[in-house]
XYZ file of C-alpha atoms in Angstrom:
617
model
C 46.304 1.952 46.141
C 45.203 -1.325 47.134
C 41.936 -2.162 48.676
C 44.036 -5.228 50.534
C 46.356 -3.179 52.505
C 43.783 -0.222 52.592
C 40.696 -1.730 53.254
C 41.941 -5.077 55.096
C 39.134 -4.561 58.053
C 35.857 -3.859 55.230
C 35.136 -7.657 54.363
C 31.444 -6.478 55.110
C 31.279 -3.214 53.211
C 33.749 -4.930 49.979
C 30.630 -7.410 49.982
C 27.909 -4.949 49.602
C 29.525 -2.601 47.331
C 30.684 -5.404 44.624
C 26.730 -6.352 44.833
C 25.761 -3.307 43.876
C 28.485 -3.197 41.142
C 26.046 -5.830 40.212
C 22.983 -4.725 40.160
C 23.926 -1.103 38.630
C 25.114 -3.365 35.357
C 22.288 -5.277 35.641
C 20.517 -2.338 35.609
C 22.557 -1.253 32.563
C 21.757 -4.115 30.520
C 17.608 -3.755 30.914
C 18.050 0.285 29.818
C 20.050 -1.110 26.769
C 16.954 -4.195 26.657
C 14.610 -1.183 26.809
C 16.172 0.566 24.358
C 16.240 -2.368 21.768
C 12.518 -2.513 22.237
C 11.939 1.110 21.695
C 14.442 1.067 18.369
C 12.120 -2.515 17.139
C 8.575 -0.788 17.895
C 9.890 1.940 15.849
C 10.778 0.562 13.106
C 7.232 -1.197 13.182
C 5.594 1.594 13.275
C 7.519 3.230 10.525
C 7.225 0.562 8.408
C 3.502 0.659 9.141
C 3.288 3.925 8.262
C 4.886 4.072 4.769
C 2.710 0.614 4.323
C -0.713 2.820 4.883
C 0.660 5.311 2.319
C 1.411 2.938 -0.384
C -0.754 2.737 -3.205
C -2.892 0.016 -3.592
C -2.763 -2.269 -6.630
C -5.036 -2.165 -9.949
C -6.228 0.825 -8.415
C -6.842 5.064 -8.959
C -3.870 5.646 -6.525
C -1.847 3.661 -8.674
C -2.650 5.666 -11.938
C -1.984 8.682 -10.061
C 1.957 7.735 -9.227
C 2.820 8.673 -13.191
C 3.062 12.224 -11.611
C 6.546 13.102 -10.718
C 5.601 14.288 -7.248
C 3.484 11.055 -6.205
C 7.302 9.154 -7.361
C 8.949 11.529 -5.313
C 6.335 10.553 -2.546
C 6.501 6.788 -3.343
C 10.493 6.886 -3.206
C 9.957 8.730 0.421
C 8.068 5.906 1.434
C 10.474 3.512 0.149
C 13.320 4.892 1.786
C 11.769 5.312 4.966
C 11.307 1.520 5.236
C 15.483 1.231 4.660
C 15.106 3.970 7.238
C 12.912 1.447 9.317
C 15.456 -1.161 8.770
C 18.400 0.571 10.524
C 16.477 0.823 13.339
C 15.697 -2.914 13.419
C 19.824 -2.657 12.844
C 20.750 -0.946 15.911
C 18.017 -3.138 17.889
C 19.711 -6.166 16.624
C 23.472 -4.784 17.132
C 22.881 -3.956 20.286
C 21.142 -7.043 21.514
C 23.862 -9.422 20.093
C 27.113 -6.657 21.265
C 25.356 -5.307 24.592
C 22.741 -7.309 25.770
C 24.059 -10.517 25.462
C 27.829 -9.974 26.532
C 26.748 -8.337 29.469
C 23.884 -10.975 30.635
C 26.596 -13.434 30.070
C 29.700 -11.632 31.850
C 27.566 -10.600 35.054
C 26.306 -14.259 35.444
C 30.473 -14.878 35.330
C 31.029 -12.063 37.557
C 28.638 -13.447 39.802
C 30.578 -16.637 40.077
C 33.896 -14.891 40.474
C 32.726 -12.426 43.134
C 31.011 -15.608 44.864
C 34.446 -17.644 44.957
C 36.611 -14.501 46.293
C 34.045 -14.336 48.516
C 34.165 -17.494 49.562
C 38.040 -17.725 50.113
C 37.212 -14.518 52.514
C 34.990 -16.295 54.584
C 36.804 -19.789 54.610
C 40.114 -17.390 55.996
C 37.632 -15.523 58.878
C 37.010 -18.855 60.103
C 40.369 -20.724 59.830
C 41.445 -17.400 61.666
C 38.776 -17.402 64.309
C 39.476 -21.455 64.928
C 43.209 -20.744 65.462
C 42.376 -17.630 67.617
C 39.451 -20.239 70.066
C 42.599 -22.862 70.234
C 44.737 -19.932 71.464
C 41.671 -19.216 73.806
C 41.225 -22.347 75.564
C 45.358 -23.326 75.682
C 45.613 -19.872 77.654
C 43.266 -20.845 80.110
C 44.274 -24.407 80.550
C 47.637 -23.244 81.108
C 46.141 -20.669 83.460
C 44.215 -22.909 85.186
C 46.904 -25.743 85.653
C 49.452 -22.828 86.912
C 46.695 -22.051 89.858
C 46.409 -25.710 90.408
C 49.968 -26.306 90.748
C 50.358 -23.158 92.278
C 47.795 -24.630 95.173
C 49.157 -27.950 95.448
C 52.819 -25.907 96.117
C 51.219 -24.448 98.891
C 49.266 -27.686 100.416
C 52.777 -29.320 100.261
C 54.592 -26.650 102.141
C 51.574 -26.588 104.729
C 51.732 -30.913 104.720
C 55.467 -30.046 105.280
C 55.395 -27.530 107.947
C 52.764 -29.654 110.115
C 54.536 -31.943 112.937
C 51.398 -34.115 113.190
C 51.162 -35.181 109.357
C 52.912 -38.546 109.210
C 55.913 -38.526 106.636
C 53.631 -40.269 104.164
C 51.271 -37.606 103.737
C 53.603 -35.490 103.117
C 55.434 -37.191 100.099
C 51.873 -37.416 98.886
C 51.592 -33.504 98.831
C 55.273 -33.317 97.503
C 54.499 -35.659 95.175
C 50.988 -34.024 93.748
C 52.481 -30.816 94.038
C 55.100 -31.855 91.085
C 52.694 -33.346 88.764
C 50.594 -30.104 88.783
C 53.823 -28.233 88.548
C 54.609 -30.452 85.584
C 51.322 -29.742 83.905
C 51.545 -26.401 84.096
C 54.599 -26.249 82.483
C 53.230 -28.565 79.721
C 50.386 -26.042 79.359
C 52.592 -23.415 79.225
C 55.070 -25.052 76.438
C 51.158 -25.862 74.829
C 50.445 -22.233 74.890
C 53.237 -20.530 73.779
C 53.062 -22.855 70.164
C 49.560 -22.006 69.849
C 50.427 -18.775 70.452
C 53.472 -18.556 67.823
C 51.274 -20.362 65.450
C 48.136 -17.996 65.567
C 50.342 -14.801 65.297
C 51.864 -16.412 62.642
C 48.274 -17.250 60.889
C 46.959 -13.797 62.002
C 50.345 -12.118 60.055
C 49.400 -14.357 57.002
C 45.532 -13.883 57.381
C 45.870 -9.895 57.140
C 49.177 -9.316 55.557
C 48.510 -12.021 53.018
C 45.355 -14.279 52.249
C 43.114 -11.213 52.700
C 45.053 -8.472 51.010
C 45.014 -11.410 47.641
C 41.498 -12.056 47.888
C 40.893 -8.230 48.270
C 43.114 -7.711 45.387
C 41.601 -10.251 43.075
C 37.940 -7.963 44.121
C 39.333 -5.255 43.289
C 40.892 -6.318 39.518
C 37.542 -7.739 39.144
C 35.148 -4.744 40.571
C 37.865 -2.612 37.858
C 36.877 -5.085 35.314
C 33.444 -4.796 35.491
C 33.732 -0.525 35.544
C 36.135 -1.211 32.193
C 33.842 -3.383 30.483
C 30.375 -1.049 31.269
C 32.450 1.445 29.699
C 32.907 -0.236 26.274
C 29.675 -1.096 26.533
C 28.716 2.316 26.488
C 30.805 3.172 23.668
C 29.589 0.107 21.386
C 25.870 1.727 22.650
C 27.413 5.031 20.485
C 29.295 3.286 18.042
C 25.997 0.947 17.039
C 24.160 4.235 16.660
C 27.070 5.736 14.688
C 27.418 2.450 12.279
C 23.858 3.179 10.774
C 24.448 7.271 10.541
C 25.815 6.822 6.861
C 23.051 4.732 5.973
C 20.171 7.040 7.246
C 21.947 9.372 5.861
C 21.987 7.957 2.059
C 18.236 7.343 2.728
C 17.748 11.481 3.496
C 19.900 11.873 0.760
C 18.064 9.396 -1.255
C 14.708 11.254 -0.371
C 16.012 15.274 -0.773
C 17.278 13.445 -4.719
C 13.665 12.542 -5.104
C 12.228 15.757 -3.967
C 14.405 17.972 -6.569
C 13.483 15.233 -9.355
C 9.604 16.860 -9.166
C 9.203 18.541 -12.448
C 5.580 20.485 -12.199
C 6.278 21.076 -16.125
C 6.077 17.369 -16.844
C 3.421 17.079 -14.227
C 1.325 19.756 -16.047
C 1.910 17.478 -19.145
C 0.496 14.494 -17.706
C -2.792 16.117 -16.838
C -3.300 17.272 -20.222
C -2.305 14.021 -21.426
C -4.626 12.027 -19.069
C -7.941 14.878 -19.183
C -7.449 16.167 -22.972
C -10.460 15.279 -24.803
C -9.415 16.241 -28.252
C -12.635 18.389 -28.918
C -12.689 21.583 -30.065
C -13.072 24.620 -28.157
C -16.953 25.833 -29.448
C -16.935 28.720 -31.929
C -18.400 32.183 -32.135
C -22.723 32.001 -31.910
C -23.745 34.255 -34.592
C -25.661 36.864 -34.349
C -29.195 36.651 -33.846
C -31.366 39.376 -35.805
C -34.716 39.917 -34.576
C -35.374 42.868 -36.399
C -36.600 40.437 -39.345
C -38.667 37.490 -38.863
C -37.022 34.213 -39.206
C -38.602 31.422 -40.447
C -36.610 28.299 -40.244
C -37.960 25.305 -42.440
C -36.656 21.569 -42.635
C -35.188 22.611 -45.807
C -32.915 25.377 -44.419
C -30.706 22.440 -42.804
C -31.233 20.305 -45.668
C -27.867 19.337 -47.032
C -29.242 19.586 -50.636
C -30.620 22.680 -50.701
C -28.446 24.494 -48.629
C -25.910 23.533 -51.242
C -27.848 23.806 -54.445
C -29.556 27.534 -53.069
C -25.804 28.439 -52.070
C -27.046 29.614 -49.052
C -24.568 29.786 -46.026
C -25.307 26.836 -43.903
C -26.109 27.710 -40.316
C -23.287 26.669 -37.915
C -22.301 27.798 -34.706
C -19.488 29.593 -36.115
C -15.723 28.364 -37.000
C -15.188 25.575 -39.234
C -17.476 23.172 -37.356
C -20.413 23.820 -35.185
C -19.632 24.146 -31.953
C -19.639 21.528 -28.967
C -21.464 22.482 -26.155
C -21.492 19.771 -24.332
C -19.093 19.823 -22.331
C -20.255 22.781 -20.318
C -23.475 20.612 -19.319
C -23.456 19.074 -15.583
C -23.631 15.791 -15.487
C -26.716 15.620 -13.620
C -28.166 17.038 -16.447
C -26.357 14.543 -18.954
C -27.810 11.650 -16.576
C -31.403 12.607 -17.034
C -31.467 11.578 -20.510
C -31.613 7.723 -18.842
C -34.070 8.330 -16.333
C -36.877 7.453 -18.672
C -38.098 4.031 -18.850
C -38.459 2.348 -22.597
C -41.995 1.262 -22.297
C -43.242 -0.867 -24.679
C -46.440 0.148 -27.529
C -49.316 -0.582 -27.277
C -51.359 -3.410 -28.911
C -52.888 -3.356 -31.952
C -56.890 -3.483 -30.927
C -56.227 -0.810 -28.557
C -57.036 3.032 -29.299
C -55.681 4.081 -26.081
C -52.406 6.851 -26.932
C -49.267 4.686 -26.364
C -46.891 5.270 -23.739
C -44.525 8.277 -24.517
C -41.133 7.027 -26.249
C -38.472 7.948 -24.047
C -36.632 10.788 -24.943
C -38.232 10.529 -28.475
C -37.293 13.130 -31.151
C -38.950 16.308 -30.954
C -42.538 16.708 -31.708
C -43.357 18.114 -35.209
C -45.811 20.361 -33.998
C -43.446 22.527 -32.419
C -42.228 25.380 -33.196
C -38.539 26.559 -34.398
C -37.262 29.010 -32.035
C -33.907 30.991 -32.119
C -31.152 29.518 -31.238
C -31.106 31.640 -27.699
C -34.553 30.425 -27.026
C -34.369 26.228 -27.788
C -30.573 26.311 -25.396
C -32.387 27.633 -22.607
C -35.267 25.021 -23.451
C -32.274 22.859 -22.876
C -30.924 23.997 -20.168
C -34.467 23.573 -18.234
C -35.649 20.545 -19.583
C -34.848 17.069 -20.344
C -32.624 16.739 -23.603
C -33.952 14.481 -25.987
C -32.542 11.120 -27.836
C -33.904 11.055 -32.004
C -32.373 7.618 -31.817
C -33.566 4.339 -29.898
C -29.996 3.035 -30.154
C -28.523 5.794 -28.290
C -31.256 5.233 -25.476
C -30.286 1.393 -25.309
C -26.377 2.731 -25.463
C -27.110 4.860 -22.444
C -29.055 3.262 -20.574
C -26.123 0.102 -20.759
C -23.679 2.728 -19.976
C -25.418 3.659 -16.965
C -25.559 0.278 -16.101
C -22.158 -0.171 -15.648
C -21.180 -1.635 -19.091
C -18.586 0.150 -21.249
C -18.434 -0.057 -24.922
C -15.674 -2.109 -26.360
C -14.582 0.583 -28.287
C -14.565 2.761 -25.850
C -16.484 5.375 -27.755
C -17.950 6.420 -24.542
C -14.746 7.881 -23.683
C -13.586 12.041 -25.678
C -11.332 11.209 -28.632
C -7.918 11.625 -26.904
C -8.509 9.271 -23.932
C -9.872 7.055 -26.182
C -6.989 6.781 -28.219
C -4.725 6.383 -24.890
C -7.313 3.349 -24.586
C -7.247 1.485 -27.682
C -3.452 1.860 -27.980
C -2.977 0.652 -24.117
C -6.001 -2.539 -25.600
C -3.639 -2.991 -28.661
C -0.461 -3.183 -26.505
C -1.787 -5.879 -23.982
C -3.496 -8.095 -26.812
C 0.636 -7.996 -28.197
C 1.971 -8.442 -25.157
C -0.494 -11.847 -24.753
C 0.086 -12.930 -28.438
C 4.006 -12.870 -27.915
C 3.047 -14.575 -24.947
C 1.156 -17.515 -26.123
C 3.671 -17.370 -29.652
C 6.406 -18.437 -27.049
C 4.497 -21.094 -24.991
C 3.900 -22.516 -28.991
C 7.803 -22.510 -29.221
C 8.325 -23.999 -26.514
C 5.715 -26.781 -27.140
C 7.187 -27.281 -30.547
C 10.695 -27.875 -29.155
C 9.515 -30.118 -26.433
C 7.553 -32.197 -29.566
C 10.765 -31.946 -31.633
C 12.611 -33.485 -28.663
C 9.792 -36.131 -27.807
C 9.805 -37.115 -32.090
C 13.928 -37.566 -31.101
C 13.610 -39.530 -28.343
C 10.421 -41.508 -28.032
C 11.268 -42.936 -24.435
C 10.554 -39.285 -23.278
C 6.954 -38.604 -23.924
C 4.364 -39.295 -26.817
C 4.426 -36.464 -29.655
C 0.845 -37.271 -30.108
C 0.060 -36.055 -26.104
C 1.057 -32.227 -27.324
C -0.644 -32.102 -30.522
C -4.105 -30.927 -28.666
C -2.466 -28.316 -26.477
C -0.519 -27.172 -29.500
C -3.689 -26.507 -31.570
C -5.667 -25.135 -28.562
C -2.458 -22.264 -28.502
C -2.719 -21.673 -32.294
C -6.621 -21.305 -31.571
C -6.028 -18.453 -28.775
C -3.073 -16.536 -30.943
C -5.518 -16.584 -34.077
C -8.466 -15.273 -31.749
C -6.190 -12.962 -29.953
C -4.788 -11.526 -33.285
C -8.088 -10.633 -34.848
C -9.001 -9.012 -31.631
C -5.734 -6.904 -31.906
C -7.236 -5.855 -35.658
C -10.166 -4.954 -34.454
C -8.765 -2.747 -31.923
C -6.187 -1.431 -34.364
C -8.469 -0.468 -36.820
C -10.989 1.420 -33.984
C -7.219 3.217 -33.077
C -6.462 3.611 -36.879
C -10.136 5.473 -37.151
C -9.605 7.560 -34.105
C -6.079 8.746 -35.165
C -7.213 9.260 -38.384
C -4.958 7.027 -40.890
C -7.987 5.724 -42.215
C -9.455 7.342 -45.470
C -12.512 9.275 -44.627
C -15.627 8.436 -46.704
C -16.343 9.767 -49.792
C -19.414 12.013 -50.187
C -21.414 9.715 -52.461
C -20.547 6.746 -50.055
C -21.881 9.013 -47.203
C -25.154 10.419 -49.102
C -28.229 8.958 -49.980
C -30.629 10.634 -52.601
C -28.731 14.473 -51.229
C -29.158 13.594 -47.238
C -26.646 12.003 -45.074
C -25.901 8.493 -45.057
C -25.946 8.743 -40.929
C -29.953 8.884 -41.662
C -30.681 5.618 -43.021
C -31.710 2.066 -41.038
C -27.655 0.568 -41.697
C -26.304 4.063 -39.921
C -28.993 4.482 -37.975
C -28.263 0.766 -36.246
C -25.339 2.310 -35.424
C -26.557 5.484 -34.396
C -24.950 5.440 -30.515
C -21.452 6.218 -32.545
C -23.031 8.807 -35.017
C -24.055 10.892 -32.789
C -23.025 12.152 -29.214
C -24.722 9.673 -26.586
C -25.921 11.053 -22.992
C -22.947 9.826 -21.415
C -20.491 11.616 -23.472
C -19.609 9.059 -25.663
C -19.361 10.225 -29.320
C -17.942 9.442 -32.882
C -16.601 12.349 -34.236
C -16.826 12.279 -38.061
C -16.220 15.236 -40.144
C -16.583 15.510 -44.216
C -15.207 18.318 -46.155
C -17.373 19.985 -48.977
C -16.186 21.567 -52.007
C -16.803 24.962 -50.611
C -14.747 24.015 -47.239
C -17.655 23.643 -45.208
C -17.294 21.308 -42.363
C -20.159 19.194 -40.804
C -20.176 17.336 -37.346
C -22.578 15.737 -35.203
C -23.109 17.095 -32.145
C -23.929 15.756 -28.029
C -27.568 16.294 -28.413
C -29.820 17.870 -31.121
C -31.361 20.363 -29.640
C -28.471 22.841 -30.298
C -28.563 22.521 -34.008
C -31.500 21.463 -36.916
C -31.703 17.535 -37.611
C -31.504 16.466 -41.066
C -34.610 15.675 -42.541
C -34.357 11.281 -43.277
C -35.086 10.096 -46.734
C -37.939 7.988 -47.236
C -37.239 4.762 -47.331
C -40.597 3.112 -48.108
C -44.717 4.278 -47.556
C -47.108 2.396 -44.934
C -50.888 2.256 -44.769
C -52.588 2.395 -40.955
C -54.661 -0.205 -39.973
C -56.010 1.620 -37.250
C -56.541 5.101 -35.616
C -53.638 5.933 -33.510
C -53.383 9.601 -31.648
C -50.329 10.341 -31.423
C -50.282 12.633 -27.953
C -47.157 12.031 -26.324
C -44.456 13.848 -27.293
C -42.383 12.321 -30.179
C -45.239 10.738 -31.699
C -47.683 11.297 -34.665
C -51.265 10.337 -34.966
C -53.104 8.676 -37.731
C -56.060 7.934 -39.181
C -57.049 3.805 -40.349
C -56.247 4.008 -44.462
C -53.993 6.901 -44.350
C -50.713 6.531 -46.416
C -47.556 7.798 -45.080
C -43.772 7.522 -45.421
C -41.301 5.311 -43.493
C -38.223 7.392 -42.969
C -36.953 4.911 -39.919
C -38.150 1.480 -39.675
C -38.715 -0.558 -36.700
C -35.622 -1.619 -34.798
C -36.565 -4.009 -32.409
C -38.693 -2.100 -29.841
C -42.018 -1.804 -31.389
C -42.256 1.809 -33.000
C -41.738 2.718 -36.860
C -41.043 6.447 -37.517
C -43.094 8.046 -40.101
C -43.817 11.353 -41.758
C -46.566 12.891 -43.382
C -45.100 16.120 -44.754
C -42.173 18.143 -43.988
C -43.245 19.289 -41.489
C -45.088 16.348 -39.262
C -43.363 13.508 -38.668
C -43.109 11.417 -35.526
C -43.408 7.557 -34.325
C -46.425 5.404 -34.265
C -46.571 1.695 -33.225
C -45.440 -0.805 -35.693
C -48.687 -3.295 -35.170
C -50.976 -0.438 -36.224
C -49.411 0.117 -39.724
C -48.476 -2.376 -42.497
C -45.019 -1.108 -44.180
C -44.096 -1.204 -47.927
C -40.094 -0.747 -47.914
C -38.622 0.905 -51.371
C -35.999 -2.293 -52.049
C -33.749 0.233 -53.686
C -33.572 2.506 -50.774
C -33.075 -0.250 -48.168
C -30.402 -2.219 -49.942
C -28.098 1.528 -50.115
């Protein structure tokens, strides 16, 4: 079926339909547009999204992606941004294969339509000319027949009339023959217009307009074929990317089953175990029989030379209790400000020392009785050193050691210390290399640079590795302590006259690592006895008795001091008394009068006499 030989009289309605053959691709290509906008704003936002859910760098959320779920997560988030991608894929596919071809073969098909269109018009009017010539011969040749037709007549009447002289009438004949002439000129005028506009009329619809119409209609079919492989590259662009999506769902369900919750349950243990024992059985209490609990009772000596059982929490080692304290609770041991003593002259008490050790005047209670004392009041420090500790701790600063940290996790830290100090030794060890080279080449070849220039930069490297590798030895030999390859002390190394070496003023300098600090820092340090007998120091001493100190000189006061704050011990001007703690920097001496009374006073109201031989052990 042709639209040339079916549709030769629908110029008009040819003209509006191929426009809106037109406009319906047109409208084609902005829904594909659209749809490239929608597939790019997509793939934003999904690329936004797994960007939120990323964990940030040197941070908390980065620690926590060891687990096996948070890499399952993290490789979810990964693959959804190749999943992003294919979406900026299809946008890109389908501008370059849709939008584009089409934008460019409608502005063609606009041209092509317009020329067809063109030739259409240009054969109405060569059509309609011929058809106005056929016009106006017909009525000139109608209008010279009447004429000559009237001057036929005139004649014949000129003719007929005996009064018209002879001349008149060969006038009359004579017009009568030119009009008859003309209107047989007319006529022969006609008839070839005539013959020529059916033969332009036959060519004009059996011809020129059936081709023009054809070449519409091949194109109008064009136009259909080509918005139908448009739609199928709209599919196929889709259906390119399905095997990649799905590798990325594949890629994501092959995370998923990698989630162990066995190794997952491993890594908590490994990043919260503190390496502490659990705390042991608390003995029984017996109040049927009065106990009397003396300084001696806990005195490492005597419990060893009376053979009496040494009183312990139960177990090998005493047990920690720590742990089970809140941590508001482990904070208040800061909240009291060191204030300093007072001077000399004055007789007014001095200033409580914060968290000082427990007043001699009180009582031993049972065990029962002093942890609930604990549990209601503010634990107490029997060491300056641990105050200063905490009080830096609080403040934000973190021992190098990291003996703030429990035993495991501080191994985990030392080891990860020791294994970036390598990492920045090799480091530096290489950039030497490499500087030696470049001076070995320079010694070669002179033109190149001065040897001389490197020599500073080659010392300033040596410098850092030598610096960086004692640092490593320091940190190695904390790590060697805390995973116990070092040899423990020996008892005699770790006594002094029977009593722990912990108690005199080179431990006690120290004494933030002896003993457990408010934080929850700690040093654990265990010695074995001959009879198997274990000994630790525990968070705070409140739970068990402190070991009496050895004297370590006498003192004389110069002045009355009364001593009544808690943690401190008055005295009377002449007195003479023992030094079992000297002063460490912040203005009190601890002193003790018997066994049973000991305490601090300040340091400008008594003149001390140190025993050499006990200071230099």
């Amino acid at each position: 079926m042709s639209w040339g030989t079916e549709l030769w009289d629908q110029f008009d309605n040819l003209e509006k339909h191929t426009q809106w053959g037109i406009d319906i691709l047109e409208k084609y290509i902005k829904f594909v547009k659209e749809r490239t906008e929608i597939e790019l704003s997509y793939a934003k936002q999904l690329r936004n999204l797994a960007k939120k859910y990323q964990p940030k760098k040197n941070s908390k959320e980065e620690e926590e992606y060891r687990y096996t779920a948070c890499k399952a997560f993290l490789s979810t988030l990964n693959e959804m941004n190749d999943y992003a991608g294919q979406h900026e894929v299809i946008s890109e596919n389908m501008t370059s294969n849709i939008t584009v071809e089409l934008a460019r073969y409608v502005q063609e098909l606009k041209q092509e339509r317009k020329s067809y269109f063109h030739d259409g018009r240009k054969a109405q009017q060569h059509i309609e000319i011929c058809w106005k010539q056929l016009e106006s011969s017909k009525r000139r040749f109608e209008r010279d027949c009447k004429e000559a037709d009237r001057a036929q007549q005139y004649f014949e009447k000129m003719d007929a009339d005996i009064n018209v002289t002879k001349a008149d009438v060969e006038k009359a004949r004579q017009q009568a023959q030119v009009r008859h002439q003309m209107a047989e000129d007319s006529k022969a005028d006609y008839s070839s217009i005539l013959q020529k506009f059916n033969h332009e009329q036959h060519e004009y619809y059996h011809t020129h307009i059936p081709n023009i119409f054809q070449k519409i209609q091949e194109m109008e079919e064009r136009r259909i074929v080509r918005i139908g492989d448009s739609m199928k590259t709209y599919a196929e662009v889709d259906r390119q990317v399905i095997p990649i999506i799905g590798k990325c769902l594949d890629e994501i369900v092959k995370a998923a089953e990698s989630i162990d919750q066995k190794n997952d349950s491993q890594l908590v243990i490994e990043a919260y175990k503190s390496g502490f024992e659990p705390p042991g059985d608390i003995e029984f209490e017996d109040y049927t029989q009065p106990m009397k609990r003396t300084v001696s009772d806990n005195s490492l000596s005597n419990s060893r030379g009376e053979g009496k059982p040494e009183l312990k929490f139960g177990g090998k080692s005493k047990g920690k209790l720590w742990p089970f304290i809140k941590k508001n609770k482990l904070m208040s041991l800061l909240t009291s400000p060191h204030q300093p003593p007072p001077p000399p002259p004055a007789s007014a008490s001095p200033s409580a020392v914060p968290n000082g050790p427990q007043s001699p005047k009180q009582q031993k209670e049972p065990l029962s009785h002093r942890f609930n004392e604990f549990m209601t009041s503010k634990p107490k420090i029997h060491c300056f050193r641990s105050l200063k500790r905490g009080l830096s701790l609080k403040l934000g600063a973190t021992p190098e050691d990291f003996s703030n940290l429990p035993p495991e996790q501080r191994r985990k830290k030392l080891q990860q210390k020791v294994d970036e100090l390598n990492k920045e030794i090799q480091k530096e060890m290489d950039q030497r290399d490499a500087i030696t080279k470049m001076k070995d080449v320079y010694l070669k070849n002179p033109q190149m640079g001065d040897p001389a220039s490197l020599d500073h930069k080659l010392t300033e490297v040596s410098q850092n590795i030598e610096k960086l590798r004692l640092e490593s030895q320091k940190f190695e030999a904390w790590l060697a302590e805390v995973e116990g390859r070092l040899p423990a002390r020996s008892e005699q190394a770790r006594r002094q006259s029977g009593m722990f070496d912990a108690q005199n003023p080179a431990t006690v300098n120290n004494c933030a690592q002896d003993r457990e600090s408010p934080d929850g820092s700690y040093t654990e340090e265990q010695s074995q006895e001959g009879e198997g007998k274990v000994l630790a120091t525990d968070f705070d001493d409140e739970f068990d008795e402190e070991e009496p100190l050895p004297a370590i000189g006498t003192c004389k006061a110069l002045y009355t001091f009364e001593g009544q704050n808690e943690g401190t011990i008055s005295v009377v001007e002449g007195e003479t008394l023992y030094v079992i703690e000297e002063d460490k920097g912040d203005g009190w001496t601890r002193i003790r009068r018997n066994e049973d009374e000991e305490g601090y006073v300040p340091t400008s109201y008594v003149e001390v006499y140190l025993d050499k031989n006990a200071k230099d052990s």
